[in-house]
Amino acid sequence: MSERDDVRLADRPEAVAVAAAAPGDGSSGAPRWASAAVPAVFVVLWSSAFVAAVFGTGAAPPLLLTFARFALAGVLLAAIALVSRSPWPRGRMLLHVVVVGLLMQAVQFGAFYTAIGAGLPGGVVALVQGFNPVLIALMAGAVLGERITRRQWMGFGVGAVGVGLAVAGELSVSVSAVLLCFVGLLGLSVGTVYQKKFTQGTDVRSSTAVHFLASAPVIGLLSLLLEDQRVSDWGSFGAALGWIVLINSVGTFLLLNMMLRKQDASRVGTLFFLTPSVTALLGWLVIGQTLNPLAIIGLALGGCGVVLAVRR
């Protein structure tokens, strides 16, 4: 696996963690049509996390939902790490892992969920998150000394225009929500580069459990200070939380593990480029969430830009 493949998969830290921790896929006897359907099912399930967040933030404050997700997913991954006897980070390495977790989990999802709770469409949030490989490449060039090619610079430009058009079309929703989206992107990207520089070699199962468990109390405290701790619809809240934790924090990563066993990481990584468009489609089908024409054009340009920027 190349260094750039590592960066692509590092965009989704939970995916790396559970994929590495998951047992064999057990799909050797699966019919060919089932194996062929796995990528499409994976993209739909991954994209559904943004729609589930809309339901969850509609029933409870966004930081409360984020705290519940971190707490449950942290316990679940800690159990996986203990059962598999994964080595846990210690000393200074533990501090580095905590910093990565606060950036990639607390900052990213705290900001993204709050933006979704403020009414920003999931497709736009997914597009901003999908711009992560571009920002990582820029940071890696400055911090890690990695070379950026002319085609990458072209992709950065096209992608930036796409993201700009998409978020400009949603400024009427909330300027603060759009800003929060970019705060979440910055947390994810800085955390990924920090992880690449300081926490190489740690076990992904135990380290990701630390990410969640370190982020949960921080988000929980912010929720206590800034939000009204009231769940208006326990049914919607429980369903959204269960989907996010079990489907988006376990199920999709088992599918990812299956694909990584059968295909090149670079090929699997391209599936994430479909997430913004599929998220926008799911948002329209499930909850009637529509995008204005400017945002749709932005989604298309943003996806093309990211493909140009990260393609080998």
Tab-separated table of C-alpha atoms in Angstrom, residues 2-307:
chain	number	residue	atom	x	y	z
A	2	SER	CA	1.444	3.363	-1.011
A	3	GLU	CA	1.849	6.372	1.262
A	4	ARG	CA	-0.912	8.181	-0.596
A	5	ASP	CA	-3.242	5.203	-0.090
A	6	ASP	CA	-2.576	5.510	3.634
A	7	VAL	CA	-3.564	9.178	3.512
A	8	ARG	CA	-6.786	8.394	1.675
A	9	LEU	CA	-7.869	5.839	4.237
A	10	ALA	CA	-6.659	8.020	7.092
A	11	ASP	CA	-9.442	10.411	6.105
A	12	ARG	CA	-11.780	7.958	7.812
A	13	PRO	CA	-10.052	6.967	11.075
A	14	GLU	CA	-12.881	4.789	12.341
A	15	ALA	CA	-12.881	2.945	9.027
A	16	VAL	CA	-9.193	2.120	9.358
A	17	ALA	CA	-9.650	1.021	12.958
A	18	VAL	CA	-12.520	-1.370	12.488
A	19	ALA	CA	-11.234	-2.635	9.153
A	20	ALA	CA	-7.981	-3.634	10.803
A	21	ALA	CA	-9.772	-5.105	13.801
A	22	ALA	CA	-12.454	-6.996	11.923
A	23	PRO	CA	-12.258	-10.775	11.539
A	24	GLY	CA	-12.172	-12.480	8.171
A	25	ASP	CA	-14.984	-11.443	5.896
A	26	GLY	CA	-16.198	-14.985	5.450
A	27	SER	CA	-17.372	-14.159	1.938
A	28	SER	CA	-15.424	-16.821	0.066
A	29	GLY	CA	-18.658	-18.670	-0.710
A	30	ALA	CA	-20.693	-15.571	-1.522
A	31	PRO	CA	-22.289	-15.410	-4.972
A	32	ARG	CA	-20.646	-13.115	-7.504
A	33	TRP	CA	-23.597	-10.702	-7.614
A	34	ALA	CA	-23.369	-10.221	-3.846
A	35	SER	CA	-19.674	-9.340	-4.031
A	36	ALA	CA	-20.348	-6.951	-6.910
A	37	ALA	CA	-23.041	-5.181	-4.851
A	38	VAL	CA	-20.791	-4.567	-1.841
A	39	PRO	CA	-19.265	-1.254	-3.077
A	40	ALA	CA	-22.693	0.234	-3.822
A	41	VAL	CA	-24.080	-0.912	-0.471
A	42	PHE	CA	-21.030	0.516	1.283
A	43	VAL	CA	-21.403	3.958	-0.331
A	44	VAL	CA	-25.119	4.116	0.535
A	45	LEU	CA	-24.577	3.055	4.147
A	46	TRP	CA	-21.631	5.429	4.617
A	47	SER	CA	-23.612	8.316	3.150
A	48	SER	CA	-26.583	7.483	5.359
A	49	ALA	CA	-24.629	8.698	8.408
A	50	PHE	CA	-25.309	12.302	7.391
A	51	VAL	CA	-29.042	11.619	7.005
A	52	ALA	CA	-29.123	9.838	10.369
A	53	ALA	CA	-27.447	12.896	11.874
A	54	VAL	CA	-30.317	15.042	10.559
A	55	PHE	CA	-32.826	12.814	12.383
A	56	GLY	CA	-30.682	12.732	15.518
A	57	THR	CA	-30.113	16.485	15.698
A	58	GLY	CA	-33.814	17.039	15.083
A	59	ALA	CA	-34.635	15.042	18.204
A	60	ALA	CA	-31.829	16.189	20.526
A	61	PRO	CA	-29.100	18.836	20.742
A	62	PRO	CA	-26.222	18.059	18.339
A	63	LEU	CA	-23.478	17.919	20.977
A	64	LEU	CA	-25.582	15.556	23.094
A	65	LEU	CA	-25.920	13.266	20.071
A	66	THR	CA	-22.170	13.516	19.464
A	67	PHE	CA	-21.411	12.666	23.094
A	68	ALA	CA	-23.693	9.621	23.007
A	69	ARG	CA	-22.061	8.419	19.800
A	70	PHE	CA	-18.543	8.769	21.199
A	71	ALA	CA	-19.405	7.070	24.484
A	72	LEU	CA	-21.087	4.049	22.893
A	73	ALA	CA	-18.599	3.673	20.028
A	74	GLY	CA	-15.680	4.092	22.465
A	75	VAL	CA	-16.927	1.314	24.722
A	76	LEU	CA	-17.592	-0.916	21.710
A	77	LEU	CA	-14.130	-0.397	20.215
A	78	ALA	CA	-12.462	-0.761	23.611
A	79	ALA	CA	-14.165	-4.135	23.950
A	80	ILE	CA	-12.911	-5.142	20.496
A	81	ALA	CA	-9.389	-4.044	21.457
A	82	LEU	CA	-9.488	-5.978	24.737
A	83	VAL	CA	-10.868	-9.149	23.163
A	84	SER	CA	-8.223	-9.020	20.415
A	85	ARG	CA	-5.519	-8.198	23.015
A	86	SER	CA	-4.430	-5.085	21.181
A	87	PRO	CA	-1.523	-3.138	22.734
A	88	TRP	CA	-2.604	0.186	24.238
A	89	PRO	CA	-0.628	3.442	23.782
A	90	ARG	CA	1.272	4.612	26.878
A	91	GLY	CA	3.233	7.612	28.103
A	92	ARG	CA	3.925	10.359	25.590
A	93	MET	CA	2.423	8.295	22.792
A	94	LEU	CA	-0.857	8.193	24.708
A	95	LEU	CA	-0.867	11.997	24.847
A	96	HIS	CA	-0.305	12.182	21.093
A	97	VAL	CA	-3.169	9.732	20.512
A	98	VAL	CA	-5.467	11.833	22.719
A	99	VAL	CA	-4.596	14.972	20.716
A	100	VAL	CA	-5.393	13.147	17.486
A	101	GLY	CA	-8.710	11.974	18.916
A	102	LEU	CA	-9.729	15.456	20.060
A	103	LEU	CA	-8.965	16.879	16.615
A	104	MET	CA	-10.367	14.117	14.429
A	105	GLN	CA	-13.376	13.254	16.564
A	106	ALA	CA	-14.355	16.046	18.973
A	107	VAL	CA	-13.597	18.970	16.657
A	108	GLN	CA	-14.721	17.293	13.444
A	109	PHE	CA	-17.994	15.713	14.520
A	110	GLY	CA	-18.856	18.315	17.126
A	111	ALA	CA	-18.684	20.950	14.378
A	112	PHE	CA	-20.319	18.846	11.647
A	113	TYR	CA	-23.254	17.734	13.801
A	114	THR	CA	-23.816	21.279	15.043
A	115	ALA	CA	-23.829	22.519	11.432
A	116	ILE	CA	-26.352	19.826	10.463
A	117	GLY	CA	-28.461	20.710	13.500
A	118	ALA	CA	-28.490	24.331	12.275
A	119	GLY	CA	-30.030	23.178	8.990
A	120	LEU	CA	-27.052	22.748	6.663
A	121	PRO	CA	-27.856	19.943	4.158
A	122	GLY	CA	-25.970	16.689	4.665
A	123	GLY	CA	-24.756	16.717	1.057
A	124	VAL	CA	-22.944	20.014	1.573
A	125	VAL	CA	-21.405	18.777	4.841
A	126	ALA	CA	-20.288	15.591	3.071
A	127	LEU	CA	-18.716	17.645	0.273
A	128	VAL	CA	-16.733	19.746	2.733
A	129	GLN	CA	-15.607	16.567	4.532
A	130	GLY	CA	-14.720	15.025	1.172
A	131	PHE	CA	-12.341	17.915	0.514
A	132	ASN	CA	-10.189	16.512	3.332
A	133	PRO	CA	-7.703	14.664	1.049
A	134	VAL	CA	-6.969	17.955	-0.727
A	135	LEU	CA	-6.279	19.830	2.499
A	136	ILE	CA	-4.199	16.921	3.787
A	137	ALA	CA	-2.093	16.949	0.622
A	138	LEU	CA	-1.451	20.676	1.068
A	139	MET	CA	-0.507	20.201	4.723
A	140	ALA	CA	1.619	17.164	3.946
A	141	GLY	CA	3.542	19.209	1.403
A	142	ALA	CA	4.329	21.860	4.027
A	143	VAL	CA	4.764	19.663	7.117
A	144	LEU	CA	5.955	16.322	5.778
A	145	GLY	CA	7.783	17.566	2.681
A	146	GLU	CA	5.655	15.596	0.225
A	147	ARG	CA	5.704	16.790	-3.395
A	148	ILE	CA	2.538	18.232	-4.945
A	149	THR	CA	2.155	17.708	-8.696
A	150	ARG	CA	0.724	20.120	-11.253
A	151	ARG	CA	-2.372	17.943	-11.676
A	152	GLN	CA	-2.933	18.044	-7.935
A	153	TRP	CA	-2.791	21.835	-7.936
A	154	MET	CA	-5.340	21.839	-10.763
A	155	GLY	CA	-7.573	19.541	-8.726
A	156	PHE	CA	-7.213	21.780	-5.680
A	157	GLY	CA	-8.386	24.744	-7.712
A	158	VAL	CA	-11.385	22.970	-9.252
A	159	GLY	CA	-12.350	21.448	-5.912
A	160	ALA	CA	-12.062	24.762	-4.101
A	161	VAL	CA	-14.364	26.405	-6.655
A	162	GLY	CA	-16.862	23.554	-6.216
A	163	VAL	CA	-16.846	23.789	-2.438
A	164	GLY	CA	-17.154	27.572	-2.661
A	165	LEU	CA	-20.202	27.332	-4.922
A	166	ALA	CA	-21.845	24.677	-2.745
A	167	VAL	CA	-21.470	26.579	0.515
A	168	ALA	CA	-22.330	29.930	-1.119
A	169	GLY	CA	-25.656	28.453	-2.102
A	170	GLU	CA	-26.349	27.598	1.540
A	171	LEU	CA	-25.245	30.819	3.246
A	172	SER	CA	-28.894	31.728	3.623
A	173	VAL	CA	-29.264	28.790	6.029
A	174	SER	CA	-26.626	29.943	8.487
A	175	VAL	CA	-23.245	31.557	8.026
A	176	SER	CA	-22.137	30.139	11.378
A	177	ALA	CA	-23.109	26.619	10.235
A	178	VAL	CA	-20.956	26.994	7.113
A	179	LEU	CA	-18.044	28.228	9.228
A	180	LEU	CA	-18.504	25.282	11.599
A	181	CYS	CA	-18.275	22.964	8.593
A	182	PHE	CA	-14.821	24.287	7.797
A	183	VAL	CA	-13.825	24.061	11.474
A	184	GLY	CA	-14.746	20.377	11.318
A	185	LEU	CA	-12.734	19.947	8.115
A	186	LEU	CA	-9.735	21.657	9.699
A	187	GLY	CA	-9.934	19.416	12.773
A	188	LEU	CA	-10.062	16.297	10.594
A	189	SER	CA	-7.198	17.379	8.339
A	190	VAL	CA	-4.861	18.669	11.067
A	191	GLY	CA	-5.596	15.568	13.115
A	192	THR	CA	-4.788	13.297	10.180
A	193	VAL	CA	-1.423	14.974	9.515
A	194	TYR	CA	-0.640	14.994	13.264
A	195	GLN	CA	-1.496	11.297	13.399
A	196	LYS	CA	0.766	10.576	10.437
A	197	LYS	CA	3.658	12.464	12.048
A	198	PHE	CA	3.421	11.406	15.713
A	199	THR	CA	1.368	8.218	16.142
A	200	GLN	CA	2.615	5.915	13.406
A	201	GLY	CA	2.810	2.315	14.550
A	202	THR	CA	0.058	2.436	17.188
A	203	ASP	CA	-2.602	-0.249	17.098
A	204	VAL	CA	-5.604	1.192	15.296
A	205	ARG	CA	-8.160	-0.642	17.453
A	206	SER	CA	-6.981	0.582	20.833
A	207	SER	CA	-5.926	4.027	19.590
A	208	THR	CA	-9.302	4.696	18.002
A	209	ALA	CA	-10.996	3.588	21.226
A	210	VAL	CA	-8.853	6.201	23.001
A	211	HIS	CA	-9.952	8.785	20.408
A	212	PHE	CA	-13.603	8.232	21.291
A	213	LEU	CA	-13.151	7.861	25.027
A	214	ALA	CA	-11.027	11.019	25.265
A	215	SER	CA	-13.463	13.031	23.133
A	216	ALA	CA	-16.643	11.919	24.921
A	217	PRO	CA	-16.129	13.868	28.196
A	218	VAL	CA	-15.026	17.023	26.334
A	219	ILE	CA	-18.116	17.028	24.121
A	220	GLY	CA	-20.263	16.023	27.088
A	221	LEU	CA	-19.042	19.025	29.106
A	222	LEU	CA	-19.642	21.388	26.172
A	223	SER	CA	-23.134	19.964	25.804
A	224	LEU	CA	-23.860	20.589	29.497
A	225	LEU	CA	-22.608	24.168	29.254
A	226	LEU	CA	-24.076	25.171	25.899
A	227	GLU	CA	-27.189	23.095	25.326
A	228	ASP	CA	-30.541	22.343	26.869
A	229	GLN	CA	-30.260	18.680	27.828
A	230	ARG	CA	-33.652	17.686	26.484
A	231	VAL	CA	-34.549	14.946	24.025
A	232	SER	CA	-37.774	15.867	22.258
A	233	ASP	CA	-38.270	12.505	20.543
A	234	TRP	CA	-36.637	9.489	22.167
A	235	GLY	CA	-37.710	7.193	19.330
A	236	SER	CA	-35.973	9.248	16.633
A	237	PHE	CA	-32.974	9.885	18.872
A	238	GLY	CA	-32.533	6.195	19.713
A	239	ALA	CA	-32.987	5.105	16.104
A	240	ALA	CA	-30.502	7.676	14.796
A	241	LEU	CA	-27.967	6.879	17.503
A	242	GLY	CA	-28.311	3.137	16.971
A	243	TRP	CA	-27.857	3.559	13.226
A	244	ILE	CA	-24.818	5.819	13.601
A	245	VAL	CA	-23.092	3.536	16.110
A	246	LEU	CA	-23.994	0.085	14.777
A	247	ILE	CA	-24.320	0.685	11.034
A	248	ASN	CA	-21.931	3.602	10.503
A	249	SER	CA	-19.407	2.697	13.215
A	250	VAL	CA	-19.382	-1.084	12.690
A	251	GLY	CA	-21.308	-2.343	9.660
A	252	THR	CA	-19.731	-0.107	7.038
A	253	PHE	CA	-16.274	-0.885	8.365
A	254	LEU	CA	-16.847	-4.620	8.079
A	255	LEU	CA	-17.764	-4.002	4.434
A	256	LEU	CA	-14.676	-1.848	4.057
A	257	ASN	CA	-12.560	-4.664	5.485
A	258	MET	CA	-14.095	-7.083	2.990
A	259	MET	CA	-13.286	-4.795	0.061
A	260	LEU	CA	-9.732	-4.106	1.243
A	261	ARG	CA	-9.106	-7.847	1.306
A	262	LYS	CA	-10.191	-8.189	-2.316
A	263	GLN	CA	-9.232	-4.891	-4.006
A	264	ASP	CA	-6.457	-2.296	-4.055
A	265	ALA	CA	-6.761	0.409	-1.410
A	266	SER	CA	-6.609	3.103	-4.107
A	267	ARG	CA	-9.632	1.609	-5.860
A	268	VAL	CA	-11.582	1.366	-2.614
A	269	GLY	CA	-10.616	4.941	-1.752
A	270	THR	CA	-12.321	6.283	-4.868
A	271	LEU	CA	-15.689	5.173	-3.466
A	272	PHE	CA	-15.571	8.047	-0.985
A	273	PHE	CA	-15.753	10.526	-3.864
A	274	LEU	CA	-19.366	9.413	-4.394
A	275	THR	CA	-20.390	10.214	-0.806
A	276	PRO	CA	-21.489	13.869	-1.252
A	277	SER	CA	-23.752	13.154	-4.235
A	278	VAL	CA	-25.241	10.013	-2.694
A	279	THR	CA	-25.784	11.886	0.579
A	280	ALA	CA	-27.627	14.640	-1.279
A	281	LEU	CA	-29.783	12.025	-3.060
A	282	LEU	CA	-30.583	10.212	0.197
A	283	GLY	CA	-31.423	13.505	1.873
A	284	TRP	CA	-33.911	14.245	-0.895
A	285	LEU	CA	-35.451	10.756	-0.912
A	286	VAL	CA	-35.664	10.201	2.847
A	287	ILE	CA	-36.322	13.629	4.333
A	288	GLY	CA	-37.147	15.798	1.315
A	289	GLN	CA	-33.994	17.891	1.745
A	290	THR	CA	-33.279	19.757	-1.490
A	291	LEU	CA	-30.238	21.633	-2.778
A	292	ASN	CA	-30.309	24.778	-4.851
A	293	PRO	CA	-28.787	24.683	-8.380
A	294	LEU	CA	-25.597	26.415	-7.228
A	295	ALA	CA	-24.989	23.763	-4.579
A	296	ILE	CA	-25.594	20.971	-7.123
A	297	ILE	CA	-23.023	22.469	-9.498
A	298	GLY	CA	-20.663	22.790	-6.530
A	299	LEU	CA	-21.104	19.107	-5.665
A	300	ALA	CA	-20.167	18.103	-9.208
A	301	LEU	CA	-17.133	20.404	-9.415
A	302	GLY	CA	-15.981	19.502	-5.913
A	303	GLY	CA	-16.056	15.787	-6.701
A	304	CYS	CA	-14.107	16.287	-9.938
A	305	GLY	CA	-11.531	18.409	-8.133
A	306	VAL	CA	-10.940	15.889	-5.401
A	307	VAL	CA	-10.574	13.061	-7.944
